[in-house]
Amino acid sequence: MSSNSEAMSSSSEATSGSSEAVSSGSEAVSSGSATSDGSGRIHAALHTRHQAVLPDWLAVYYQRPIEITHGEGRHVWDAEGNRYLDFFGGILTTMTAHALPEVTKAISEQAGRILHTSTLYLDRPMVDLAERVAALSGIPDARVFFTTSGTEANDTALLLATTYRRSNQILAMRNSYHGRSFSAVGITGNRGWSPTSLSPLQTLYVHGGVRTRGPFAGLSDGEYIKACVADLEDILGQAHGNVAALIAEPVQGVGGFTSPPDGLFAAFREVLDRHGILWITDEVQTGWGRTGDHFWGWQAHDRSGPPDILTFAKGIGNGMSIGGVVARAEVMNCLDANSISTFGGSPITMAAGLANLTHLVEHDLQGNARRVGGLLIERLRAACAGLDTVREVRGRGLMIGIELVEPGTGDPYPEGASAVLEAAREGGLLIGKGGGHNSSVLRIAPPLSLTVAEAEEGAEILEAALKATRSGRSVS
């Protein structure tokens, strides 16, 4: 896909018209930074109702949570009329833009025909999108199965791998996250997202997902890869019989946008192939060009060829509930029992996915992620230079993390991350947080149509939030 991006028109010009064409009544609410009357009564009332009927473990951002009511382009508005520049996209899900006309039109037109049929019937939009995804995946003789989420996609990948290999042993990466289901939690290497140690799988955790922490952090990239491969070989020497698969995020999402040196998974693949072990790439957050340099995260490690199984979700639906699995036919067809999906591949979500994918490719949003993302990360590195609370600014494309530490100690600084999150919101910017060390990483992942001007605006707000939080002042 990188060759296509060079041939397409430039970032801001190619996408700015989409948001301008939307009429959502945004002119009727305030513009600029968040400036409510300060009462917060609307949000407080809804938060009280939320607490009364929803689980305590259902986390919400901010000391005073907000309700987002509508969006346009790269901006959203809350129930009290405050406008925000969105640098998180509903956890990397609003991939192209809020209220993208092509997607809303496709949803409306399909809804006017039929909303639901299930996979028991032929579904033309599902076949259309499956053909597109199979061709883009890089996997030969690919088959596609649609789900409703990334968690369900990873569940399906695990089902396929364990059935194909007749083994319940899975290799996973330390600091990883693959979803909230029982099986996905069992392969998640991030303590903050693992509420139980029970699992139907035997999981063996491998080094390599975090380049700058751990026992290999001081090594060069080449030495680091060799050390991680040696660790993998050692683990396989301790395994009982067959191992089904290695599942890995090319860039760890919830783990704080960490990644290994390019080529690590290619080196792993050489070992896996000797043992017949499948490689599952979890592209739920890295897919569809978000990393800029590549359409899929695995392509940074591609000298050994494509993965056996690829999972995706989030951005393809631009807010609609779509996930899926791509695998070569031999692996996908290994199940010998009936299986359907009631809601996976529904006509309305497939119509949205087709429209969204077409817009992404035609407007070269992968190229935009590379260009604008490159500018944004350098701007943030300059803003963070000299701040003793910032350990590292890292990322690829429009997937950027800022890791915070306690000044003078280097220890994780979750309180600082929470404070910056709050200050950024007060300044009119929405970001996320994560990381394997108590959520000390600020996560920045705006829609891929982000303009240069919006990138600069967001960087200014974030710089002010970081500096104000460091000095103990509030952001006005």
CSV table of C-alpha atoms in Angstrom, one decimal:
chain,number,residue,atom,x,y,z
A,1,MET,CA,0.0,0.0,0.0
A,2,SER,CA,2.9,2.4,0.5
A,3,SER,CA,3.3,2.8,-3.3
A,4,ASN,CA,-0.3,3.8,-3.6
A,5,SER,CA,0.0,6.5,-0.9
A,6,GLU,CA,2.8,8.3,-2.9
A,7,ALA,CA,0.5,8.6,-5.9
A,8,MET,CA,-2.5,10.0,-4.0
A,9,SER,CA,-3.2,13.6,-3.2
A,10,SER,CA,-1.9,15.2,-0.1
A,11,SER,CA,-3.3,14.7,3.3
A,12,SER,CA,-5.2,17.8,4.5
A,13,GLU,CA,-6.5,18.7,1.0
A,14,ALA,CA,-7.8,15.2,0.3
A,15,THR,CA,-9.9,14.9,3.5
A,16,SER,CA,-10.9,18.4,4.6
A,17,GLY,CA,-14.0,18.4,2.4
A,18,SER,CA,-15.5,15.5,4.1
A,19,SER,CA,-16.0,17.2,7.5
A,20,GLU,CA,-17.0,20.5,5.9
A,21,ALA,CA,-19.8,18.8,4.0
A,22,VAL,CA,-21.4,17.5,7.1
A,23,SER,CA,-24.3,19.6,8.5
A,24,SER,CA,-24.8,18.5,12.2
A,25,GLY,CA,-25.8,21.7,13.8
A,26,SER,CA,-22.4,22.2,15.3
A,27,GLU,CA,-22.6,25.9,14.7
A,28,ALA,CA,-25.2,26.1,17.3
A,29,VAL,CA,-22.8,25.1,20.1
A,30,SER,CA,-19.6,26.7,21.3
A,31,SER,CA,-16.4,26.5,19.3
A,32,GLY,CA,-12.8,26.5,20.5
A,33,SER,CA,-11.7,25.0,23.8
A,34,ALA,CA,-14.1,23.5,26.3
A,35,THR,CA,-15.9,26.3,28.0
A,36,SER,CA,-19.1,25.2,29.8
A,37,ASP,CA,-20.8,27.2,32.5
A,38,GLY,CA,-19.0,25.2,35.1
A,39,SER,CA,-22.1,23.7,36.7
A,40,GLY,CA,-21.7,20.2,35.1
A,41,ARG,CA,-25.2,19.4,36.2
A,42,ILE,CA,-26.1,17.5,33.0
A,43,HIS,CA,-23.1,15.2,33.2
A,44,ALA,CA,-23.3,14.8,36.9
A,45,ALA,CA,-26.9,13.6,36.7
A,46,LEU,CA,-26.1,11.1,34.0
A,47,HIS,CA,-23.1,9.9,36.0
A,48,THR,CA,-25.3,9.2,39.0
A,49,ARG,CA,-27.6,7.1,36.9
A,50,HIS,CA,-24.6,5.3,35.3
A,51,GLN,CA,-23.3,4.3,38.8
A,52,ALA,CA,-26.6,3.0,39.9
A,53,VAL,CA,-27.1,0.5,37.1
A,54,LEU,CA,-23.7,-0.3,35.5
A,55,PRO,CA,-20.8,-2.3,37.0
A,56,ASP,CA,-18.2,-0.7,39.2
A,57,TRP,CA,-15.5,-2.1,37.0
A,58,LEU,CA,-16.8,-0.3,33.9
A,59,ALA,CA,-14.2,2.4,33.8
A,60,VAL,CA,-14.9,5.9,32.6
A,61,TYR,CA,-12.4,8.7,32.0
A,62,TYR,CA,-12.2,11.9,34.1
A,63,GLN,CA,-13.1,12.8,37.6
A,64,ARG,CA,-16.3,14.4,36.2
A,65,PRO,CA,-17.2,12.1,33.2
A,66,ILE,CA,-18.6,13.6,30.1
A,67,GLU,CA,-21.3,12.5,27.6
A,68,ILE,CA,-20.3,13.0,24.0
A,69,THR,CA,-23.4,13.7,21.9
A,70,HIS,CA,-22.1,14.3,18.3
A,71,GLY,CA,-19.1,14.8,16.2
A,72,GLU,CA,-17.9,16.2,12.9
A,73,GLY,CA,-14.5,15.6,11.2
A,74,ARG,CA,-11.9,15.4,14.0
A,75,HIS,CA,-14.1,17.2,16.6
A,76,VAL,CA,-16.8,16.1,19.1
A,77,TRP,CA,-19.2,17.9,21.3
A,78,ASP,CA,-20.4,17.0,24.8
A,79,ALA,CA,-23.9,17.3,26.3
A,80,GLU,CA,-23.1,20.7,27.8
A,81,GLY,CA,-22.0,22.3,24.5
A,82,ASN,CA,-18.2,22.0,24.8
A,83,ARG,CA,-16.2,21.2,21.7
A,84,TYR,CA,-13.1,19.0,21.8
A,85,LEU,CA,-10.4,18.0,19.3
A,86,ASP,CA,-10.5,14.2,19.3
A,87,PHE,CA,-7.1,12.6,19.6
A,88,PHE,CA,-8.4,9.2,20.7
A,89,GLY,CA,-11.3,8.3,18.3
A,90,GLY,CA,-13.3,6.2,20.7
A,91,ILE,CA,-10.3,4.0,21.4
A,92,LEU,CA,-8.8,4.1,17.8
A,93,THR,CA,-12.2,3.3,16.3
A,94,THR,CA,-13.3,6.5,14.5
A,95,MET,CA,-10.7,5.9,11.9
A,96,THR,CA,-11.5,8.3,9.1
A,97,ALA,CA,-13.7,11.1,10.6
A,98,HIS,CA,-16.8,11.7,12.7
A,99,ALA,CA,-20.0,11.8,10.7
A,100,LEU,CA,-18.2,10.9,7.4
A,101,PRO,CA,-20.8,11.5,4.7
A,102,GLU,CA,-20.0,8.4,2.7
A,103,VAL,CA,-20.4,6.2,5.8
A,104,THR,CA,-23.6,7.8,7.1
A,105,LYS,CA,-25.1,7.6,3.6
A,106,ALA,CA,-24.3,3.9,3.3
A,107,ILE,CA,-25.8,3.1,6.7
A,108,SER,CA,-29.0,5.1,5.9
A,109,GLU,CA,-29.5,3.5,2.5
A,110,GLN,CA,-28.9,0.0,3.8
A,111,ALA,CA,-31.2,0.6,6.8
A,112,GLY,CA,-33.9,1.5,4.4
A,113,ARG,CA,-33.6,-1.9,2.7
A,114,ILE,CA,-32.9,-4.4,5.5
A,115,LEU,CA,-31.0,-4.3,8.8
A,116,HIS,CA,-30.4,-7.9,9.5
A,117,THR,CA,-30.4,-11.4,8.0
A,118,SER,CA,-27.6,-13.5,9.7
A,119,THR,CA,-25.0,-15.6,8.0
A,120,LEU,CA,-27.6,-18.3,7.3
A,121,TYR,CA,-28.4,-16.3,4.2
A,122,LEU,CA,-26.3,-15.0,1.4
A,123,ASP,CA,-25.2,-11.4,2.2
A,124,ARG,CA,-23.9,-9.4,-0.7
A,125,PRO,CA,-22.3,-6.6,1.4
A,126,MET,CA,-20.5,-9.2,3.4
A,127,VAL,CA,-19.1,-10.9,0.3
A,128,ASP,CA,-18.1,-7.6,-1.2
A,129,LEU,CA,-16.2,-6.5,2.0
A,130,ALA,CA,-14.6,-10.0,2.4
A,131,GLU,CA,-13.2,-9.8,-1.1
A,132,ARG,CA,-11.7,-6.4,-0.4
A,133,VAL,CA,-10.2,-7.5,3.0
A,134,ALA,CA,-8.9,-10.8,1.6
A,135,ALA,CA,-7.1,-9.0,-1.2
A,136,LEU,CA,-5.6,-6.4,1.2
A,137,SER,CA,-4.5,-8.9,3.8
A,138,GLY,CA,-1.5,-10.3,1.9
A,139,ILE,CA,-2.5,-13.9,3.0
A,140,PRO,CA,-2.7,-16.3,0.0
A,141,ASP,CA,-6.0,-18.2,-0.6
A,142,ALA,CA,-7.5,-16.1,2.2
A,143,ARG,CA,-10.8,-16.7,3.9
A,144,VAL,CA,-12.6,-14.0,6.0
A,145,PHE,CA,-14.9,-14.5,8.9
A,146,PHE,CA,-16.6,-11.4,10.4
A,147,THR,CA,-17.3,-10.9,14.1
A,148,THR,CA,-18.7,-8.0,16.1
A,149,SER,CA,-15.5,-7.0,18.0
A,150,GLY,CA,-11.8,-7.5,18.2
A,151,THR,CA,-12.2,-9.7,21.3
A,152,GLU,CA,-14.5,-12.0,19.3
A,153,ALA,CA,-12.0,-12.0,16.4
A,154,ASN,CA,-9.2,-13.0,18.7
A,155,ASP,CA,-11.4,-15.7,20.2
A,156,THR,CA,-12.0,-17.1,16.7
A,157,ALA,CA,-8.3,-17.0,15.9
A,158,LEU,CA,-7.5,-19.0,19.0
A,159,LEU,CA,-10.3,-21.5,18.2
A,160,LEU,CA,-8.8,-22.0,14.7
A,161,ALA,CA,-5.2,-22.3,15.9
A,162,THR,CA,-5.9,-24.7,18.7
A,163,THR,CA,-8.1,-26.8,16.5
A,164,TYR,CA,-5.7,-26.9,13.6
A,165,ARG,CA,-2.7,-27.7,15.8
A,166,ARG,CA,-4.6,-29.9,18.3
A,167,SER,CA,-3.0,-28.1,21.2
A,168,ASN,CA,-4.2,-25.6,23.8
A,169,GLN,CA,-0.7,-24.1,24.3
A,170,ILE,CA,-0.3,-20.5,23.1
A,171,LEU,CA,2.7,-18.1,23.0
A,172,ALA,CA,1.8,-14.5,23.8
A,173,MET,CA,3.9,-11.4,24.4
A,174,ARG,CA,4.5,-9.8,27.8
A,175,ASN,CA,2.6,-6.5,28.2
A,176,SER,CA,0.0,-7.6,25.6
A,177,TYR,CA,-3.8,-7.1,25.4
A,178,HIS,CA,-6.2,-9.1,23.2
A,179,GLY,CA,-9.6,-8.5,24.6
A,180,ARG,CA,-11.9,-9.0,27.6
A,181,SER,CA,-13.4,-12.5,27.0
A,182,PHE,CA,-12.4,-15.5,29.1
A,183,SER,CA,-10.0,-16.9,26.5
A,184,ALA,CA,-8.6,-13.5,25.5
A,185,VAL,CA,-7.9,-12.6,29.1
A,186,GLY,CA,-6.0,-15.8,29.3
A,187,ILE,CA,-3.4,-14.7,26.8
A,188,THR,CA,-3.2,-11.1,28.0
A,189,GLY,CA,0.2,-10.2,29.4
A,190,ASN,CA,-0.9,-7.0,31.1
A,191,ARG,CA,-1.8,-7.4,34.8
A,192,GLY,CA,-4.1,-4.4,34.8
A,193,TRP,CA,-6.4,-6.1,32.2
A,194,SER,CA,-6.3,-9.7,33.6
A,195,PRO,CA,-9.0,-10.1,36.3
A,196,THR,CA,-8.5,-13.9,36.6
A,197,SER,CA,-5.7,-16.4,36.3
A,198,LEU,CA,-8.1,-19.1,35.1
A,199,SER,CA,-8.0,-19.9,31.5
A,200,PRO,CA,-8.8,-22.7,29.0
A,201,LEU,CA,-5.3,-22.2,27.5
A,202,GLN,CA,-1.8,-22.7,28.7
A,203,THR,CA,-0.1,-19.5,27.9
A,204,LEU,CA,3.7,-19.0,27.7
A,205,TYR,CA,4.9,-15.4,27.6
A,206,VAL,CA,7.7,-14.3,25.4
A,207,HIS,CA,10.0,-11.2,25.6
A,208,GLY,CA,10.0,-8.6,22.8
A,209,GLY,CA,6.9,-6.4,23.0
A,210,VAL,CA,8.6,-3.6,24.9
A,211,ARG,CA,11.9,-2.3,23.5
A,212,THR,CA,13.0,0.1,26.2
A,213,ARG,CA,12.2,-1.8,29.4
A,214,GLY,CA,13.2,-5.2,30.8
A,215,PRO,CA,16.3,-7.3,30.8
A,216,PHE,CA,17.2,-6.6,27.1
A,217,ALA,CA,16.6,-2.9,27.0
A,218,GLY,CA,20.3,-1.9,26.9
A,219,LEU,CA,21.0,-4.0,23.8
A,220,SER,CA,21.3,-2.8,20.2
A,221,ASP,CA,18.3,-3.6,18.0
A,222,GLY,CA,20.2,-6.6,16.4
A,223,GLU,CA,21.3,-7.9,19.8
A,224,TYR,CA,17.8,-7.4,21.2
A,225,ILE,CA,16.3,-9.5,18.4
A,226,LYS,CA,18.8,-12.3,19.0
A,227,ALA,CA,18.1,-12.3,22.7
A,228,CYS,CA,14.4,-12.5,22.2
A,229,VAL,CA,14.8,-15.3,19.7
A,230,ALA,CA,16.9,-17.2,22.2
A,231,ASP,CA,14.2,-16.6,24.8
A,232,LEU,CA,11.6,-18.0,22.4
A,233,GLU,CA,13.8,-21.1,21.7
A,234,ASP,CA,14.2,-21.6,25.5
A,235,ILE,CA,10.5,-21.4,26.1
A,236,LEU,CA,9.7,-23.9,23.3
A,237,GLY,CA,12.2,-26.3,24.9
A,238,GLN,CA,10.1,-26.3,28.1
A,239,ALA,CA,6.7,-26.7,26.3
A,240,HIS,CA,4.8,-30.0,26.4
A,241,GLY,CA,4.4,-31.3,22.8
A,242,ASN,CA,2.9,-29.0,20.2
A,243,VAL,CA,2.4,-25.3,20.6
A,244,ALA,CA,-0.6,-24.0,18.6
A,245,ALA,CA,0.4,-20.4,17.8
A,246,LEU,CA,2.1,-17.2,18.7
A,247,ILE,CA,-0.3,-14.2,19.0
A,248,ALA,CA,1.2,-10.7,18.9
A,249,GLU,CA,0.3,-7.1,18.4
A,250,PRO,CA,2.8,-5.5,16.0
A,251,VAL,CA,2.4,-2.4,18.2
A,252,GLN,CA,1.0,-3.0,21.6
A,253,GLY,CA,-2.1,-0.8,22.0
A,254,VAL,CA,-3.4,-1.0,25.6
A,255,GLY,CA,0.2,-1.7,26.6
A,256,GLY,CA,1.2,1.9,25.8
A,257,PHE,CA,2.0,1.9,22.0
A,258,THR,CA,5.2,-0.1,22.5
A,259,SER,CA,6.8,-2.0,19.7
A,260,PRO,CA,9.9,-4.2,19.0
A,261,PRO,CA,12.6,-3.4,16.4
A,262,ASP,CA,11.4,-4.0,12.9
A,263,GLY,CA,12.2,-7.6,11.9
A,264,LEU,CA,11.6,-9.2,15.3
A,265,PHE,CA,8.5,-11.2,14.2
A,266,ALA,CA,10.2,-12.3,11.0
A,267,ALA,CA,13.0,-13.7,13.2
A,268,PHE,CA,10.4,-15.3,15.4
A,269,ARG,CA,8.7,-16.7,12.3
A,270,GLU,CA,11.8,-18.7,11.3
A,271,VAL,CA,11.7,-20.5,14.7
A,272,LEU,CA,7.9,-21.0,14.5
A,273,ASP,CA,8.0,-22.5,11.1
A,274,ARG,CA,10.6,-25.1,12.2
A,275,HIS,CA,8.0,-26.2,14.8
A,276,GLY,CA,4.9,-25.8,12.7
A,277,ILE,CA,3.6,-23.1,15.0
A,278,LEU,CA,1.1,-20.6,13.6
A,279,TRP,CA,1.6,-16.9,13.7
A,280,ILE,CA,-1.4,-14.7,14.6
A,281,THR,CA,-1.0,-11.0,14.1
A,282,ASP,CA,-3.5,-8.9,16.1
A,283,GLU,CA,-4.2,-5.9,13.9
A,284,VAL,CA,-7.2,-4.6,15.9
A,285,GLN,CA,-5.4,-1.3,16.6
A,286,THR,CA,-2.5,-1.3,14.0
A,287,GLY,CA,-4.5,-2.2,10.9
A,288,TRP,CA,-5.8,-0.1,7.9
A,289,GLY,CA,-2.7,2.2,7.6
A,290,ARG,CA,-2.7,3.7,11.1
A,291,THR,CA,1.1,3.2,11.5
A,292,GLY,CA,1.7,5.2,8.3
A,293,ASP,CA,4.6,3.2,6.8
A,294,HIS,CA,2.5,0.1,6.3
A,295,PHE,CA,-1.1,-0.9,5.8
A,296,TRP,CA,-0.7,-3.7,8.4
A,297,GLY,CA,1.6,-3.7,11.3
A,298,TRP,CA,3.0,-7.1,10.4
A,299,GLN,CA,4.5,-5.6,7.2
A,300,ALA,CA,7.3,-4.1,9.2
A,301,HIS,CA,8.4,-7.7,9.9
A,302,ASP,CA,7.6,-9.3,6.5
A,303,ARG,CA,10.7,-10.9,5.2
A,304,SER,CA,9.3,-14.3,6.1
A,305,GLY,CA,6.0,-13.6,4.4
A,306,PRO,CA,2.4,-12.9,5.7
A,307,PRO,CA,1.0,-14.3,8.9
A,308,ASP,CA,-1.1,-17.5,9.1
A,309,ILE,CA,-4.0,-15.6,10.8
A,310,LEU,CA,-4.8,-11.9,11.0
A,311,THR,CA,-7.4,-10.3,13.2
A,312,PHE,CA,-8.9,-6.9,12.8
A,313,ALA,CA,-11.7,-4.7,14.2
A,314,LYS,CA,-12.1,-1.1,15.4
A,315,GLY,CA,-11.3,1.3,12.6
A,316,ILE,CA,-12.8,-0.6,9.7
A,317,GLY,CA,-16.3,0.2,10.9
A,318,ASN,CA,-15.6,3.8,11.8
A,319,GLY,CA,-17.8,3.3,14.9
A,320,MET,CA,-19.9,0.4,13.7
A,321,SER,CA,-19.3,-2.9,15.4
A,322,ILE,CA,-17.1,-4.9,13.0
A,323,GLY,CA,-14.3,-7.4,13.7
A,324,GLY,CA,-12.9,-10.2,11.8
A,325,VAL,CA,-10.4,-12.9,11.1
A,326,VAL,CA,-8.4,-13.6,7.9
A,327,ALA,CA,-6.7,-17.0,7.5
A,328,ARG,CA,-5.5,-19.1,4.7
A,329,ALA,CA,-8.2,-21.6,3.6
A,330,GLU,CA,-6.5,-24.6,5.1
A,331,VAL,CA,-6.5,-23.1,8.6
A,332,MET,CA,-9.9,-21.3,8.3
A,333,ASN,CA,-11.7,-24.5,7.1
A,334,CYS,CA,-10.3,-26.8,9.9
A,335,LEU,CA,-13.4,-26.6,12.0
A,336,ASP,CA,-15.5,-29.8,11.8
A,337,ALA,CA,-18.6,-28.5,13.5
A,338,ASN,CA,-21.4,-26.1,12.6
A,339,SER,CA,-20.8,-22.4,13.1
A,340,ILE,CA,-22.6,-19.3,12.2
A,341,SER,CA,-22.7,-15.6,13.3
A,342,THR,CA,-26.0,-14.0,14.2
A,343,PHE,CA,-24.6,-10.4,14.1
A,344,GLY,CA,-21.2,-10.7,12.5
A,345,GLY,CA,-21.2,-9.6,8.9
A,346,SER,CA,-24.6,-7.9,9.2
A,347,PRO,CA,-25.7,-6.0,6.0
A,348,ILE,CA,-25.7,-2.6,7.8
A,349,THR,CA,-22.2,-2.9,9.3
A,350,MET,CA,-20.8,-4.4,6.1
A,351,ALA,CA,-22.2,-1.4,4.1
A,352,ALA,CA,-20.5,1.0,6.6
A,353,GLY,CA,-17.2,-0.9,6.4
A,354,LEU,CA,-17.2,-0.9,2.6
A,355,ALA,CA,-17.8,2.8,2.4
A,356,ASN,CA,-15.2,3.5,5.1
A,357,LEU,CA,-12.6,1.4,3.5
A,358,THR,CA,-13.2,2.9,0.1
A,359,HIS,CA,-12.8,6.4,1.5
A,360,LEU,CA,-9.6,5.5,3.3
A,361,VAL,CA,-8.0,4.1,0.2
A,362,GLU,CA,-9.2,6.7,-2.2
A,363,HIS,CA,-8.1,9.6,0.1
A,364,ASP,CA,-4.7,7.9,0.9
A,365,LEU,CA,-5.3,8.2,4.7
A,366,GLN,CA,-2.3,5.8,5.2
A,367,GLY,CA,-0.1,8.4,3.6
A,368,ASN,CA,-1.7,11.1,5.7
A,369,ALA,CA,-1.0,9.1,8.8
A,370,ARG,CA,2.6,8.9,7.8
A,371,ARG,CA,3.0,12.6,6.9
A,372,VAL,CA,0.9,14.3,9.6
A,373,GLY,CA,1.9,11.6,12.2
A,374,GLY,CA,5.5,12.2,11.5
A,375,LEU,CA,5.1,16.0,12.0
A,376,LEU,CA,3.1,15.4,15.2
A,377,ILE,CA,5.5,13.1,16.9
A,378,GLU,CA,8.4,15.4,16.2
A,379,ARG,CA,6.4,18.3,17.5
A,380,LEU,CA,5.6,16.4,20.7
A,381,ARG,CA,9.2,15.3,21.2
A,382,ALA,CA,10.2,19.0,21.0
A,383,ALA,CA,7.5,19.9,23.4
A,384,CYS,CA,8.5,17.2,25.9
A,385,ALA,CA,12.3,17.9,25.7
A,386,GLY,CA,13.5,18.9,29.1
A,387,LEU,CA,10.4,17.7,31.0
A,388,ASP,CA,11.6,15.4,33.7
A,389,THR,CA,8.2,13.7,33.8
A,390,VAL,CA,8.5,12.4,30.3
A,391,ARG,CA,10.5,9.2,29.8
A,392,GLU,CA,9.9,8.6,26.1
A,393,VAL,CA,7.8,9.8,23.2
A,394,ARG,CA,7.3,6.9,20.8
A,395,GLY,CA,5.1,5.7,18.0
A,396,ARG,CA,4.5,5.3,14.3
A,397,GLY,CA,2.1,7.2,12.1
A,398,LEU,CA,-0.9,8.4,14.1
A,399,MET,CA,-0.3,6.0,17.0
A,400,ILE,CA,1.8,7.9,19.5
A,401,GLY,CA,2.6,7.3,23.2
A,402,ILE,CA,4.1,9.6,25.8
A,403,GLU,CA,5.4,7.6,28.8
A,404,LEU,CA,5.4,9.5,32.1
A,405,VAL,CA,7.6,8.9,35.1
A,406,GLU,CA,8.0,10.2,38.6
A,407,PRO,CA,10.7,13.0,38.4
A,408,GLY,CA,14.0,11.8,39.8
A,409,THR,CA,13.0,8.1,40.1
A,410,GLY,CA,12.0,6.8,36.7
A,411,ASP,CA,9.1,5.0,38.3
A,412,PRO,CA,5.8,4.8,36.5
A,413,TYR,CA,3.6,7.9,37.1
A,414,PRO,CA,-0.1,7.0,36.7
A,415,GLU,CA,-1.2,10.0,38.8
A,416,GLY,CA,0.6,12.3,36.4
A,417,ALA,CA,-1.0,10.6,33.4
A,418,SER,CA,-4.4,11.1,34.9
A,419,ALA,CA,-3.6,14.7,35.7
A,420,VAL,CA,-2.5,15.4,32.1
A,421,LEU,CA,-5.6,13.6,30.8
A,422,GLU,CA,-7.8,15.9,32.9
A,423,ALA,CA,-5.8,19.1,31.9
A,424,ALA,CA,-6.0,18.2,28.2
A,425,ARG,CA,-9.8,17.8,28.4
A,426,GLU,CA,-10.0,21.2,30.1
A,427,GLY,CA,-8.0,22.6,27.3
A,428,GLY,CA,-10.3,21.1,24.7
A,429,LEU,CA,-8.4,17.9,23.7
A,430,LEU,CA,-9.4,14.2,24.3
A,431,ILE,CA,-6.6,11.7,24.6
A,432,GLY,CA,-6.3,8.2,26.1
A,433,LYS,CA,-4.0,6.5,28.5
A,434,GLY,CA,-2.6,3.0,29.0
A,435,GLY,CA,0.7,1.1,29.5
A,436,GLY,CA,1.8,-2.0,31.3
A,437,HIS,CA,3.1,0.0,34.3
A,438,ASN,CA,-0.1,1.3,35.9
A,439,SER,CA,-1.4,3.3,32.9
A,440,SER,CA,1.5,5.8,32.8
A,441,VAL,CA,1.4,6.3,29.1
A,442,LEU,CA,-0.6,9.0,27.2
A,443,ARG,CA,-2.1,7.4,24.1
A,444,ILE,CA,-2.6,9.7,21.0
A,445,ALA,CA,-4.5,8.2,18.1
A,446,PRO,CA,-6.7,10.7,16.2
A,447,PRO,CA,-8.7,10.0,13.0
A,448,LEU,CA,-6.4,9.4,10.1
A,449,SER,CA,-7.8,12.4,8.3
A,450,LEU,CA,-6.1,14.7,10.8
A,451,THR,CA,-4.8,18.0,9.3
A,452,VAL,CA,-1.5,19.6,9.9
A,453,ALA,CA,-3.3,22.6,11.6
A,454,GLU,CA,-5.2,20.2,13.9
A,455,ALA,CA,-2.1,18.4,14.8
A,456,GLU,CA,-0.4,21.6,15.8
A,457,GLU,CA,-3.5,22.7,17.8
A,458,GLY,CA,-3.6,19.4,19.7
A,459,ALA,CA,0.2,19.5,20.3
A,460,GLU,CA,-0.1,23.0,21.8
A,461,ILE,CA,-2.9,21.9,24.2
A,462,LEU,CA,-1.0,18.8,25.2
A,463,GLU,CA,2.2,20.8,25.7
A,464,ALA,CA,0.4,23.2,28.0
A,465,ALA,CA,-1.3,20.3,29.9
A,466,LEU,CA,2.1,18.6,30.4
A,467,LYS,CA,3.8,21.7,31.6
A,468,ALA,CA,0.9,22.8,33.8
A,469,THR,CA,0.6,19.4,35.4
A,470,ARG,CA,4.4,19.3,36.1
A,471,SER,CA,4.3,22.7,37.8
A,472,GLY,CA,1.2,21.9,39.7
A,473,ARG,CA,-0.9,24.6,38.0
A,474,SER,CA,-4.3,24.1,36.5
A,475,VAL,CA,-5.0,24.7,32.8
A,476,SER,CA,-7.5,27.4,32.1
